[in-house]
PDB file of C-alpha atoms and ligand atoms in Angstrom:
ATOM      1  CA  MET G   1      -0.258   0.134  -0.379  1.00 57.00           C
ATOM      2  CA  THR G   2       1.193   4.109  -0.801  1.00 66.00           C
ATOM      3  CA  ALA G   3       1.640   5.935   1.949  1.00 64.00           C
ATOM      4  CA  PRO G   4      -0.632   8.855   1.431  1.00 75.00           C
ATOM      5  CA  ARG G   5       1.281  11.774   0.593  1.00 86.00           C
ATOM      6  CA  ARG G   6       0.677  15.040   3.040  1.00 91.00           C
ATOM      7  CA  ARG G   7       1.563  18.280   2.624  1.00 94.00           C
ATOM      8  CA  LEU G   8       4.091  20.098   4.625  1.00 95.00           C
ATOM      9  CA  LEU G   9       5.060  24.048   5.133  1.00 96.00           C
ATOM     10  CA  VAL G  10       8.726  24.449   5.620  1.00 95.00           C
ATOM     11  CA  ALA G  11       9.013  27.948   6.413  1.00 94.00           C
ATOM     12  CA  THR G  12      11.692  29.642   5.886  1.00 83.00           C
ATOM     13  CA  GLY G  13      12.600  32.636   3.586  1.00 77.00           C
ATOM     14  CA  SER G  14      15.895  30.657   2.307  1.00 79.00           C
ATOM     15  CA  ALA G  15      16.503  29.158  -0.644  1.00 79.00           C
ATOM     16  CA  ASN G  16      19.957  27.361   0.687  1.00 76.00           C
ATOM     17  CA  LYS G  17      17.897  25.877   3.807  1.00 79.00           C
ATOM     18  CA  LEU G  18      15.464  24.452   1.257  1.00 84.00           C
ATOM     19  CA  ARG G  19      17.114  23.109  -0.861  1.00 83.00           C
ATOM     20  CA  GLU G  20      19.069  20.937   1.469  1.00 77.00           C
ATOM     21  CA  LEU G  21      15.457  19.766   3.133  1.00 85.00           C
ATOM     22  CA  GLN G  22      14.151  19.467  -0.382  1.00 87.00           C
ATOM     23  CA  ARG G  23      17.888  16.473  -0.640  1.00 82.00           C
ATOM     24  CA  LEU G  24      17.321  15.174   2.717  1.00 80.00           C
ATOM     25  CA  PHE G  25      12.887  14.716   2.657  1.00 87.00           C
ATOM     26  CA  GLY G  26      13.539  13.446  -1.089  1.00 85.00           C
ATOM     27  CA  ASP G  27      12.347  10.292  -0.380  1.00 86.00           C
ATOM     28  CA  LEU G  28       9.272  10.563   2.010  1.00 89.00           C
ATOM     29  CA  PRO G  29       5.687  10.796   0.989  1.00 90.00           C
ATOM     30  CA  ILE G  30       5.358  14.521   1.633  1.00 92.00           C
ATOM     31  CA  ASP G  31       4.885  18.008  -0.408  1.00 92.00           C
ATOM     32  CA  LEU G  32       7.048  20.121   0.980  1.00 92.00           C
ATOM     33  CA  VAL G  33       5.269  23.898   0.041  1.00 92.00           C
ATOM     34  CA  THR G  34       7.001  27.263   0.954  1.00 93.00           C
ATOM     35  CA  LEU G  35       5.586  30.055   2.502  1.00 94.00           C
ATOM     36  CA  HIS G  36       6.416  31.873  -1.023  1.00 92.00           C
ATOM     37  CA  ASP G  37       3.965  29.492  -2.128  1.00 92.00           C
ATOM     38  CA  LEU G  38       1.240  30.405   0.284  1.00 94.00           C
ATOM     39  CA  GLY G  39       1.787  33.748  -0.245  1.00 94.00           C
ATOM     40  CA  ILE G  40       2.912  34.188   3.824  1.00 95.00           C
ATOM     41  CA  THR G  41       5.093  37.661   3.531  1.00 94.00           C
ATOM     42  CA  ASP G  42       4.480  38.376   7.062  1.00 94.00           C
ATOM     43  CA  GLU G  43       8.283  37.552   9.088  1.00 93.00           C
ATOM     44  CA  ALA G  44       7.520  35.236  12.908  1.00 95.00           C
ATOM     45  CA  PRO G  45       8.929  36.995  15.429  1.00 93.00           C
ATOM     46  CA  GLU G  46      11.864  35.605  16.981  1.00 90.00           C
ATOM     47  CA  GLU G  47      12.295  36.618  21.269  1.00 93.00           C
ATOM     48  CA  GLY G  48      13.243  33.505  22.654  1.00 94.00           C
ATOM     49  CA  THR G  49      16.803  32.790  24.434  1.00 95.00           C
ATOM     50  CA  THR G  50      17.235  29.825  22.983  1.00 97.00           C
ATOM     51  CA  PHE G  51      16.920  28.075  19.061  1.00 97.00           C
ATOM     52  CA  GLU G  52      14.530  25.919  20.941  1.00 97.00           C
ATOM     53  CA  ALA G  53      11.995  28.793  22.096  1.00 98.00           C
ATOM     54  CA  ASN G  54      12.930  30.517  18.578  1.00 97.00           C
ATOM     55  CA  ALA G  55      11.816  27.528  16.836  1.00 97.00           C
ATOM     56  CA  LEU G  56       8.606  26.908  17.927  1.00 98.00           C
ATOM     57  CA  GLN G  57       7.524  29.748  18.134  1.00 98.00           C
ATOM     58  CA  LYS G  58       8.401  30.297  14.676  1.00 97.00           C
ATOM     59  CA  ALA G  59       6.865  27.093  13.997  1.00 98.00           C
ATOM     60  CA  ARG G  60       3.716  27.924  16.129  1.00 98.00           C
ATOM     61  CA  TRP G  61       3.028  31.677  14.018  1.00 98.00           C
ATOM     62  CA  TYR G  62       2.979  30.116  10.735  1.00 98.00           C
ATOM     63  CA  ALA G  63       1.283  26.871  11.483  1.00 98.00           C
ATOM     64  CA  ASP G  64      -1.561  29.521  12.329  1.00 97.00           C
ATOM     65  CA  ALA G  65      -0.977  32.036   9.512  1.00 97.00           C
ATOM     66  CA  SER G  66      -0.842  28.896   7.228  1.00 97.00           C
ATOM     67  CA  GLY G  67      -3.417  26.681   8.529  1.00 96.00           C
ATOM     68  CA  GLU G  68      -0.545  23.903   7.652  1.00 97.00           C
ATOM     69  CA  TRP G  69       1.266  21.403   9.367  1.00 96.00           C
ATOM     70  CA  THR G  70       4.369  22.882   9.672  1.00 97.00           C
ATOM     71  CA  LEU G  71       7.617  22.905   9.886  1.00 97.00           C
ATOM     72  CA  ALA G  72      10.806  25.792  11.078  1.00 97.00           C
ATOM     73  CA  ASP G  73      13.831  25.847  12.221  1.00 94.00           C
ATOM     74  CA  ASP G  74      16.610  28.449  14.014  1.00 94.00           C
ATOM     75  CA  SER G  75      20.490  27.887  13.902  1.00 94.00           C
ATOM     76  CA  GLY G  76      23.217  29.022  14.605  1.00 97.00           C
ATOM     77  CA  LEU G  77      26.992  29.493  15.827  1.00 98.00           C
ATOM     78  CA  GLU G  78      28.378  28.656  19.997  1.00 98.00           C
ATOM     79  CA  VAL G  79      31.541  29.683  19.463  1.00 98.00           C
ATOM     80  CA  ALA G  80      33.962  28.234  22.991  1.00 98.00           C
ATOM     81  CA  ALA G  81      36.071  31.350  23.714  1.00 98.00           C
ATOM     82  CA  LEU G  82      32.708  33.801  23.585  1.00 98.00           C
ATOM     83  CA  ASN G  83      30.598  31.862  26.551  1.00 97.00           C
ATOM     84  CA  GLY G  84      28.456  30.071  23.604  1.00 97.00           C
ATOM     85  CA  ALA G  85      27.797  33.534  22.074  1.00 97.00           C
ATOM     86  CA  PRO G  86      27.156  34.398  18.801  1.00 97.00           C
ATOM     87  CA  GLY G  87      24.624  31.872  19.699  1.00 98.00           C
ATOM     88  CA  VAL G  88      20.310  33.257  19.080  1.00 96.00           C
ATOM     89  CA  TYR G  89      21.809  36.115  18.024  1.00 96.00           C
ATOM     90  CA  THR G  90      24.279  35.106  15.052  1.00 97.00           C
ATOM     91  CA  ARG G  91      22.309  36.598  12.253  1.00 93.00           C
ATOM     92  CA  ARG G  92      22.206  39.738  13.462  1.00 94.00           C
ATOM     93  CA  TYR G  93      25.537  39.955  14.819  1.00 97.00           C
ATOM     94  CA  ALA G  94      27.500  42.625  13.026  1.00 97.00           C
ATOM     95  CA  GLY G  95      23.989  44.469  13.023  1.00 97.00           C
ATOM     96  CA  PRO G  96      20.509  43.643  12.006  1.00 93.00           C
ATOM     97  CA  HIS G  97      20.904  43.754   8.292  1.00 94.00           C
ATOM     98  CA  ALA G  98      24.725  42.253   8.240  1.00 96.00           C
ATOM     99  CA  SER G  99      25.265  40.094   5.066  1.00 97.00           C
ATOM    100  CA  ASP G 100      27.152  36.869   5.877  1.00 97.00           C
ATOM    101  CA  VAL G 101      30.724  38.442   4.578  1.00 98.00           C
ATOM    102  CA  GLN G 102      29.999  41.292   7.651  1.00 98.00           C
ATOM    103  CA  ASN G 103      29.361  38.983   9.895  1.00 98.00           C
ATOM    104  CA  TYR G 104      32.793  35.889   9.382  1.00 98.00           C
ATOM    105  CA  GLU G 105      34.565  38.722   9.126  1.00 98.00           C
ATOM    106  CA  LYS G 106      33.209  40.667  12.809  1.00 98.00           C
ATOM    107  CA  LEU G 107      33.343  36.806  14.407  1.00 98.00           C
ATOM    108  CA  LEU G 108      37.113  36.779  12.751  1.00 98.00           C
ATOM    109  CA  ALA G 109      38.351  39.778  14.019  1.00 98.00           C
ATOM    110  CA  ASP G 110      36.449  39.226  17.746  1.00 97.00           C
ATOM    111  CA  MET G 111      38.362  36.056  17.762  1.00 98.00           C
ATOM    112  CA  SER G 112      42.057  37.231  16.575  1.00 97.00           C
ATOM    113  CA  GLY G 113      44.820  35.810  18.684  1.00 94.00           C
ATOM    114  CA  ALA G 114      42.318  33.593  20.507  1.00 96.00           C
ATOM    115  CA  LEU G 115      43.908  30.427  20.624  1.00 96.00           C
ATOM    116  CA  ASN G 116      40.820  28.062  21.332  1.00 98.00           C
ATOM    117  CA  ARG G 117      39.032  28.371  18.482  1.00 98.00           C
ATOM    118  CA  ASP G 118      36.257  25.047  18.892  1.00 98.00           C
ATOM    119  CA  ALA G 119      32.386  26.210  18.170  1.00 98.00           C
ATOM    120  CA  ARG G 120      29.490  24.470  16.831  1.00 98.00           C
ATOM    121  CA  PHE G 121      26.791  24.719  14.878  1.00 98.00           C
ATOM    122  CA  VAL G 122      23.134  24.039  16.666  1.00 98.00           C
ATOM    123  CA  CYS G 123      19.532  23.370  14.643  1.00 96.00           C
ATOM    124  CA  THR G 124      16.678  23.030  16.300  1.00 97.00           C
ATOM    125  CA  MET G 125      13.424  22.107  14.439  1.00 96.00           C
ATOM    126  CA  ALA G 126       9.760  22.853  15.623  1.00 97.00           C
ATOM    127  CA  LEU G 127       7.375  20.080  14.181  1.00 97.00           C
ATOM    128  CA  VAL G 128       4.119  22.060  14.764  1.00 97.00           C
ATOM    129  CA  ASP G 129       0.615  20.111  13.629  1.00 96.00           C
ATOM    130  CA  ARG G 130      -2.359  22.551  14.799  1.00 95.00           C
ATOM    131  CA  ALA G 131      -5.261  19.503  14.024  1.00 95.00           C
ATOM    132  CA  THR G 132      -3.800  17.054  16.538  1.00 94.00           C
ATOM    133  CA  GLY G 133      -2.147  19.622  19.060  1.00 96.00           C
ATOM    134  CA  SER G 134       1.095  17.936  18.821  1.00 95.00           C
ATOM    135  CA  GLU G 135       4.827  19.662  18.835  1.00 97.00           C
ATOM    136  CA  ARG G 136       7.912  18.451  18.545  1.00 97.00           C
ATOM    137  CA  THR G 137      11.751  20.109  18.712  1.00 98.00           C
ATOM    138  CA  PHE G 138      14.257  18.285  17.326  1.00 98.00           C
ATOM    139  CA  ARG G 139      18.317  19.279  17.893  1.00 98.00           C
ATOM    140  CA  GLY G 140      21.340  18.714  15.475  1.00 97.00           C
ATOM    141  CA  GLU G 141      24.743  19.722  16.721  1.00 98.00           C
ATOM    142  CA  CYS G 142      28.118  20.122  14.580  1.00 98.00           C
ATOM    143  CA  ALA G 143      31.090  20.409  16.198  1.00 98.00           C
ATOM    144  CA  GLY G 144      34.511  21.961  14.782  1.00 98.00           C
ATOM    145  CA  ARG G 145      36.923  24.828  14.534  1.00 98.00           C
ATOM    146  CA  LEU G 146      37.394  28.816  14.027  1.00 98.00           C
ATOM    147  CA  THR G 147      39.956  29.237  10.960  1.00 98.00           C
ATOM    148  CA  THR G 148      41.746  32.583  10.831  1.00 97.00           C
ATOM    149  CA  ALA G 149      40.318  33.581   6.991  1.00 98.00           C
ATOM    150  CA  PRO G 150      37.506  32.053   5.067  1.00 98.00           C
ATOM    151  CA  ARG G 151      37.979  28.828   2.696  1.00 98.00           C
ATOM    152  CA  GLY G 152      36.126  28.004   0.238  1.00 98.00           C
ATOM    153  CA  THR G 153      32.826  29.252  -2.063  1.00 96.00           C
ATOM    154  CA  GLY G 154      29.969  26.170  -1.115  1.00 94.00           C
ATOM    155  CA  GLY G 155      27.110  26.717   1.004  1.00 89.00           C
ATOM    156  CA  PHE G 156      26.840  29.817   2.640  1.00 91.00           C
ATOM    157  CA  GLY G 157      26.534  31.998   6.200  1.00 95.00           C
ATOM    158  CA  TYR G 158      29.654  30.952   8.020  1.00 98.00           C
ATOM    159  CA  ASP G 159      30.847  28.190   6.132  1.00 97.00           C
ATOM    160  CA  PRO G 160      33.990  29.554   4.841  1.00 98.00           C
ATOM    161  CA  ILE G 161      34.830  30.248   8.336  1.00 98.00           C
ATOM    162  CA  PHE G 162      33.820  26.592  10.180  1.00 98.00           C
ATOM    163  CA  GLU G 163      36.463  23.799   9.883  1.00 98.00           C
ATOM    164  CA  VAL G 164      35.563  19.887  10.657  1.00 97.00           C
ATOM    165  CA  ALA G 165      38.382  17.496   9.845  1.00 96.00           C
ATOM    166  CA  GLY G 166      40.543  20.337   8.193  1.00 96.00           C
ATOM    167  CA  ARG G 167      38.289  21.758   5.843  1.00 98.00           C
ATOM    168  CA  THR G 168      35.666  24.041   5.702  1.00 98.00           C
ATOM    169  CA  MET G 169      31.630  23.473   5.387  1.00 97.00           C
ATOM    170  CA  ALA G 170      32.214  25.949   2.100  1.00 97.00           C
ATOM    171  CA  GLU G 171      35.049  23.905   0.680  1.00 98.00           C
ATOM    172  CA  ARG G 172      32.157  20.836   0.617  1.00 96.00           C
ATOM    173  CA  THR G 173      29.796  19.267  -1.294  1.00 93.00           C
ATOM    174  CA  PRO G 174      26.442  19.788  -0.777  1.00 86.00           C
ATOM    175  CA  ALA G 175      26.176  16.056   0.124  1.00 86.00           C
ATOM    176  CA  GLU G 176      29.365  15.836   2.510  1.00 91.00           C
ATOM    177  CA  LYS G 177      27.624  18.898   4.554  1.00 88.00           C
ATOM    178  CA  ASP G 178      24.284  17.070   4.258  1.00 82.00           C
ATOM    179  CA  ALA G 179      25.489  14.480   6.153  1.00 87.00           C
ATOM    180  CA  LEU G 180      27.983  16.461   8.491  1.00 92.00           C
ATOM    181  CA  SER G 181      26.045  19.410   9.448  1.00 91.00           C
ATOM    182  CA  HIS G 182      23.711  20.798  12.466  1.00 94.00           C
ATOM    183  CA  ARG G 183      20.757  20.611   9.912  1.00 90.00           C
ATOM    184  CA  GLY G 184      21.718  17.394   7.941  1.00 88.00           C
ATOM    185  CA  ARG G 185      21.677  16.500  11.460  1.00 93.00           C
ATOM    186  CA  ALA G 186      18.593  17.630  13.317  1.00 94.00           C
ATOM    187  CA  ALA G 187      16.449  17.000   9.216  1.00 90.00           C
ATOM    188  CA  ALA G 188      17.903  13.316   9.572  1.00 90.00           C
ATOM    189  CA  LEU G 189      15.885  13.203  13.040  1.00 94.00           C
ATOM    190  CA  VAL G 190      13.114  14.859  11.348  1.00 93.00           C
ATOM    191  CA  ALA G 191      12.548  11.973   8.421  1.00 90.00           C
ATOM    192  CA  ALA G 192      13.124   9.146  11.090  1.00 90.00           C
ATOM    193  CA  ALA G 193      10.208  10.716  13.129  1.00 90.00           C
ATOM    194  CA  LEU G 194       8.236  11.587   9.743  1.00 86.00           C
ATOM    195  CA  ARG G 195       8.479   7.824   8.028  1.00 84.00           C
ATOM    196  CA  SER G 196       7.216   6.137  11.254  1.00 82.00           C
ATOM    197  CA  GLU G 197       4.265   8.676  11.304  1.00 78.00           C
ATOM    198  CA  LEU G 198       3.475   8.170   7.581  1.00 77.00           C
ATOM    199  CA  ARG G 199       4.536   3.929   7.095  1.00 70.00           C
ATOM    200  CA  PRO G 200       0.833   3.022   6.006  1.00 64.00           C
TER     201      PRO G 200
HETATM  202  P1  LIG Y   1      18.735  31.058  10.817  1.00 60.20           P
HETATM  203  O1  LIG Y   1      18.262  29.893  11.578  1.00 60.20           O
HETATM  204  O2  LIG Y   1      18.682  31.765   9.343  1.00 60.20           O
HETATM  205  O3  LIG Y   1      18.299  32.176  11.969  1.00 60.20           O
HETATM  206  O4  LIG Y   1      20.180  31.904  11.076  1.00 60.20           O
HETATM  207  C1  LIG Y   1      21.436  32.353  12.136  1.00 60.20           C
HETATM  208  C2  LIG Y   1      22.554  31.880  11.656  1.00 60.20           C
HETATM  209  O5  LIG Y   1      22.935  31.226  11.741  1.00 60.20           O
HETATM  210  C3  LIG Y   1      22.866  32.754   9.646  1.00 60.20           C
HETATM  211  O6  LIG Y   1      23.727  34.033  10.105  1.00 60.20           O
HETATM  212  C4  LIG Y   1      23.122  32.164   9.124  1.00 60.20           C
HETATM  213  O7  LIG Y   1      23.978  32.467   8.341  1.00 60.20           O
HETATM  214  C5  LIG Y   1      23.944  30.714  10.169  1.00 60.20           C
HETATM  215  N1  LIG Y   1      24.064  29.239   9.857  1.00 60.20           N
HETATM  216  C6  LIG Y   1      23.048  28.895   9.528  1.00 60.20           C
HETATM  217  N2  LIG Y   1      22.446  27.957   9.241  1.00 60.20           N
HETATM  218  C7  LIG Y   1      24.055  27.712   8.911  1.00 60.20           C
HETATM  219  C8  LIG Y   1      24.972  26.796   8.311  1.00 60.20           C
HETATM  220  O8  LIG Y   1      24.617  25.251   7.328  1.00 60.20           O
HETATM  221  N3  LIG Y   1      26.010  27.228   7.865  1.00 60.20           N
HETATM  222  C9  LIG Y   1      26.718  28.554   7.965  1.00 60.20           C
HETATM  223  N4  LIG Y   1      25.883  29.444   8.394  1.00 60.20           N
HETATM  224  C10 LIG Y   1      25.040  28.970   8.854  1.00 60.20           C
END
Protein backbone atom coordinates (compact mmCIF):
# COMPACT_ATOMS: atom_id res chain seq x y z
CA MET A 1 0.00 0.00 0.00
CA THR A 2 1.33 3.46 -0.82
CA ALA A 3 1.31 6.02 1.96
CA PRO A 4 -0.94 9.01 1.32
CA ARG A 5 1.10 12.14 0.69
CA ARG A 6 0.93 14.97 3.21
CA ARG A 7 1.69 18.63 2.74
CA LEU A 8 4.28 20.18 5.01
CA LEU A 9 4.99 23.89 5.17
CA VAL A 10 8.70 24.56 5.46
CA ALA A 11 8.66 27.94 7.14
CA THR A 12 11.82 29.43 5.78
CA GLY A 13 12.53 32.22 3.35
CA SER A 14 15.98 30.81 2.69
CA ALA A 15 16.39 29.08 -0.68
CA ASN A 16 19.56 27.40 0.66
CA LYS A 17 17.77 25.80 3.60
CA LEU A 18 14.86 24.74 1.41
CA ARG A 19 17.22 23.03 -1.04
CA GLU A 20 18.93 21.23 1.84
CA LEU A 21 15.58 19.98 3.19
CA GLN A 22 14.38 18.90 -0.26
CA ARG A 23 17.48 16.72 -0.53
CA LEU A 24 17.06 15.33 3.00
CA PHE A 25 13.31 14.59 2.80
CA GLY A 26 13.42 13.49 -0.85
CA ASP A 27 12.32 9.89 -0.19
CA LEU A 28 9.37 10.72 2.10
CA PRO A 29 5.72 10.86 0.98
CA ILE A 30 5.62 14.57 1.71
CA ASP A 31 5.02 17.56 -0.51
CA LEU A 32 6.99 20.51 0.77
CA VAL A 33 5.37 23.90 0.36
CA THR A 34 7.06 27.17 1.13
CA LEU A 35 6.00 30.52 2.55
CA HIS A 36 6.42 31.88 -0.95
CA ASP A 37 4.07 29.20 -2.41
CA LEU A 38 1.40 30.26 0.11
CA GLY A 39 1.97 33.98 -0.41
CA ILE A 40 2.98 34.52 3.24
CA THR A 41 5.27 37.50 3.41
CA ASP A 42 4.97 38.51 7.07
CA GLU A 43 7.81 37.37 9.32
CA ALA A 44 7.26 35.48 12.56
CA PRO A 45 8.66 37.10 15.69
CA GLU A 46 11.86 35.56 17.05
CA GLU A 47 12.13 36.65 20.66
CA GLY A 48 13.39 33.54 22.44
CA THR A 49 16.69 33.13 24.25
CA THR A 50 17.16 29.54 23.05
CA PHE A 51 17.10 27.89 19.62
CA GLU A 52 14.23 25.65 20.82
CA ALA A 53 12.07 28.59 21.91
CA ASN A 54 12.66 30.42 18.62
CA ALA A 55 11.95 27.39 16.43
CA LEU A 56 8.71 26.68 18.32
CA GLN A 57 7.62 30.30 18.23
CA LYS A 58 8.17 30.41 14.45
CA ALA A 59 6.47 27.05 13.78
CA ARG A 60 3.39 27.99 15.84
CA TRP A 61 3.15 31.40 14.23
CA TYR A 62 3.38 30.10 10.65
CA ALA A 63 1.04 27.15 11.42
CA ASP A 64 -1.57 29.68 12.57
CA ALA A 65 -0.94 31.96 9.59
CA SER A 66 -1.23 29.10 7.06
CA GLY A 67 -3.43 26.41 8.62
CA GLU A 68 -0.73 23.93 7.49
CA TRP A 69 1.35 21.30 9.26
CA THR A 70 4.53 23.31 9.77
CA LEU A 71 8.26 22.85 10.21
CA ALA A 72 10.42 25.78 11.32
CA ASP A 73 14.04 25.90 12.35
CA ASP A 74 16.40 28.10 14.24
CA SER A 75 20.12 27.74 14.04
CA GLY A 76 23.31 29.46 14.98
CA LEU A 77 26.89 29.21 16.03
CA GLU A 78 28.20 28.83 19.59
CA VAL A 79 31.86 29.74 20.15
CA ALA A 80 33.55 28.33 23.25
CA ALA A 81 35.95 31.27 23.74
CA LEU A 82 32.98 33.68 23.57
CA ASN A 83 30.98 31.74 26.19
CA GLY A 84 28.56 30.41 23.58
CA ALA A 85 28.04 33.68 21.67
CA PRO A 86 26.77 34.60 19.13
CA GLY A 87 24.13 31.86 19.78
CA VAL A 88 20.61 33.08 18.99
CA TYR A 89 22.15 36.35 17.72
CA THR A 90 24.22 34.64 15.00
CA ARG A 91 22.25 36.17 12.13
CA ARG A 92 22.52 39.69 13.57
CA TYR A 93 26.10 39.45 14.84
CA ALA A 94 27.42 42.42 12.85
CA GLY A 95 24.13 44.34 12.98
CA PRO A 96 20.44 43.89 12.11
CA HIS A 97 20.96 43.79 8.33
CA ALA A 98 24.49 42.40 8.22
CA SER A 99 25.55 40.25 5.26
CA ASP A 100 27.11 36.79 5.71
CA VAL A 101 30.55 38.23 4.95
CA GLN A 102 30.14 41.10 7.43
CA ASN A 103 29.06 38.62 10.11
CA TYR A 104 31.96 36.24 9.68
CA GLU A 105 34.51 39.06 9.29
CA LYS A 106 33.35 40.46 12.65
CA LEU A 107 33.65 37.03 14.23
CA LEU A 108 37.17 36.56 12.84
CA ALA A 109 38.11 40.02 14.18
CA ASP A 110 36.63 39.25 17.63
CA MET A 111 38.52 35.94 17.65
CA SER A 112 41.80 37.40 16.49
CA GLY A 113 44.61 35.83 18.51
CA ALA A 114 42.26 33.42 20.33
CA LEU A 115 43.90 30.03 20.81
CA ASN A 116 40.77 28.09 21.64
CA ARG A 117 38.83 28.19 18.35
CA ASP A 118 36.32 25.43 19.21
CA ALA A 119 32.81 26.16 18.00
CA ARG A 120 29.64 24.30 17.19
CA PHE A 121 26.67 24.84 14.96
CA VAL A 122 23.29 24.06 16.49
CA CYS A 123 20.02 23.58 14.66
CA THR A 124 16.65 23.04 16.26
CA MET A 125 13.65 22.10 14.16
CA ALA A 126 10.10 22.40 15.48
CA LEU A 127 7.24 20.45 13.97
CA VAL A 128 3.79 21.78 14.84
CA ASP A 129 0.47 20.20 13.91
CA ARG A 130 -2.39 22.39 15.11
CA ALA A 131 -4.92 19.71 14.00
CA THR A 132 -3.66 17.22 16.61
CA GLY A 133 -1.97 19.63 19.04
CA SER A 134 1.35 17.85 18.49
CA GLU A 135 4.51 19.94 18.99
CA ARG A 136 7.96 18.38 18.75
CA THR A 137 11.50 19.72 18.60
CA PHE A 138 14.61 18.03 17.20
CA ARG A 139 18.19 19.19 17.81
CA GLY A 140 21.28 18.60 15.70
CA GLU A 141 24.82 19.76 16.49
CA CYS A 142 28.05 19.89 14.53
CA ALA A 143 31.32 20.41 16.39
CA GLY A 144 34.27 22.08 14.66
CA ARG A 145 36.69 25.00 14.82
CA LEU A 146 36.88 28.51 13.49
CA THR A 147 39.58 29.16 10.91
CA THR A 148 41.61 32.40 10.89
CA ALA A 149 40.60 33.26 7.30
CA PRO A 150 37.73 32.26 4.99
CA ARG A 151 38.21 29.26 2.67
CA GLY A 152 35.91 27.79 0.01
CA THR A 153 33.01 28.98 -2.08
CA GLY A 154 30.20 26.53 -1.25
CA GLY A 155 27.47 26.71 1.38
CA PHE A 156 26.37 29.97 2.97
CA GLY A 157 26.56 31.97 6.18
CA TYR A 158 29.59 31.14 8.29
CA ASP A 159 30.55 28.06 6.23
CA PRO A 160 33.83 29.56 4.88
CA ILE A 161 35.24 29.97 8.42
CA PHE A 162 33.90 26.79 10.04
CA GLU A 163 36.18 23.79 9.74
CA VAL A 164 35.55 20.12 10.48
CA ALA A 165 38.37 17.58 10.06
CA GLY A 166 40.61 20.03 8.18
CA ARG A 167 38.11 21.34 5.62
CA THR A 168 35.63 24.20 5.91
CA MET A 169 31.97 23.59 5.19
CA ALA A 170 32.39 25.86 2.17
CA GLU A 171 35.05 23.48 0.82
CA ARG A 172 32.64 20.52 0.87
CA THR A 173 30.00 19.29 -1.55
CA PRO A 174 26.37 19.74 -0.49
CA ALA A 175 26.07 15.98 0.18
CA GLU A 176 29.20 16.03 2.39
CA LYS A 177 27.82 19.00 4.29
CA ASP A 178 24.43 17.28 4.81
CA ALA A 179 26.15 14.24 6.27
CA LEU A 180 27.97 16.36 8.88
CA SER A 181 25.92 19.45 9.45
CA HIS A 182 23.75 20.46 12.38
CA ARG A 183 20.79 20.90 10.02
CA GLY A 184 21.48 17.55 8.34
CA ARG A 185 21.45 15.89 11.77
CA ALA A 186 18.30 17.65 12.98
CA ALA A 187 16.58 16.92 9.66
CA ALA A 188 17.57 13.24 9.88
CA LEU A 189 15.82 13.07 13.27
CA VAL A 190 12.75 14.78 11.77
CA ALA A 191 12.83 12.43 8.77
CA ALA A 192 12.99 9.35 11.05
CA ALA A 193 10.02 10.62 13.09
CA LEU A 194 8.04 11.40 9.93
CA ARG A 195 8.90 8.06 8.36
CA SER A 196 7.39 6.16 11.30
CA GLU A 197 4.41 8.53 11.55
CA LEU A 198 3.59 8.32 7.84
CA ARG A 199 4.00 4.57 7.52
CA PRO A 200 0.89 3.21 5.75
P1 LIG B 1 18.74 31.32 11.04
O1 LIG B 1 18.49 29.99 11.65
O2 LIG B 1 18.29 31.38 9.63
O3 LIG B 1 18.23 32.44 11.89
O4 LIG B 1 20.31 31.45 10.91
C1 LIG B 1 21.08 31.98 11.94
C2 LIG B 1 22.46 32.31 11.46
O5 LIG B 1 23.26 31.14 11.44
C3 LIG B 1 22.61 32.97 10.08
O6 LIG B 1 23.60 33.95 10.16
C4 LIG B 1 23.06 31.86 9.20
O7 LIG B 1 23.86 32.32 8.14
C5 LIG B 1 23.87 31.02 10.15
N1 LIG B 1 23.81 29.63 9.74
C6 LIG B 1 22.76 28.79 9.94
N2 LIG B 1 23.01 27.61 9.36
C7 LIG B 1 24.24 27.72 8.79
C8 LIG B 1 25.03 26.80 8.03
O8 LIG B 1 24.67 25.66 7.72
N3 LIG B 1 26.22 27.27 7.63
C9 LIG B 1 26.66 28.51 7.90
N4 LIG B 1 25.96 29.40 8.57
C10 LIG B 1 24.74 29.00 9.03
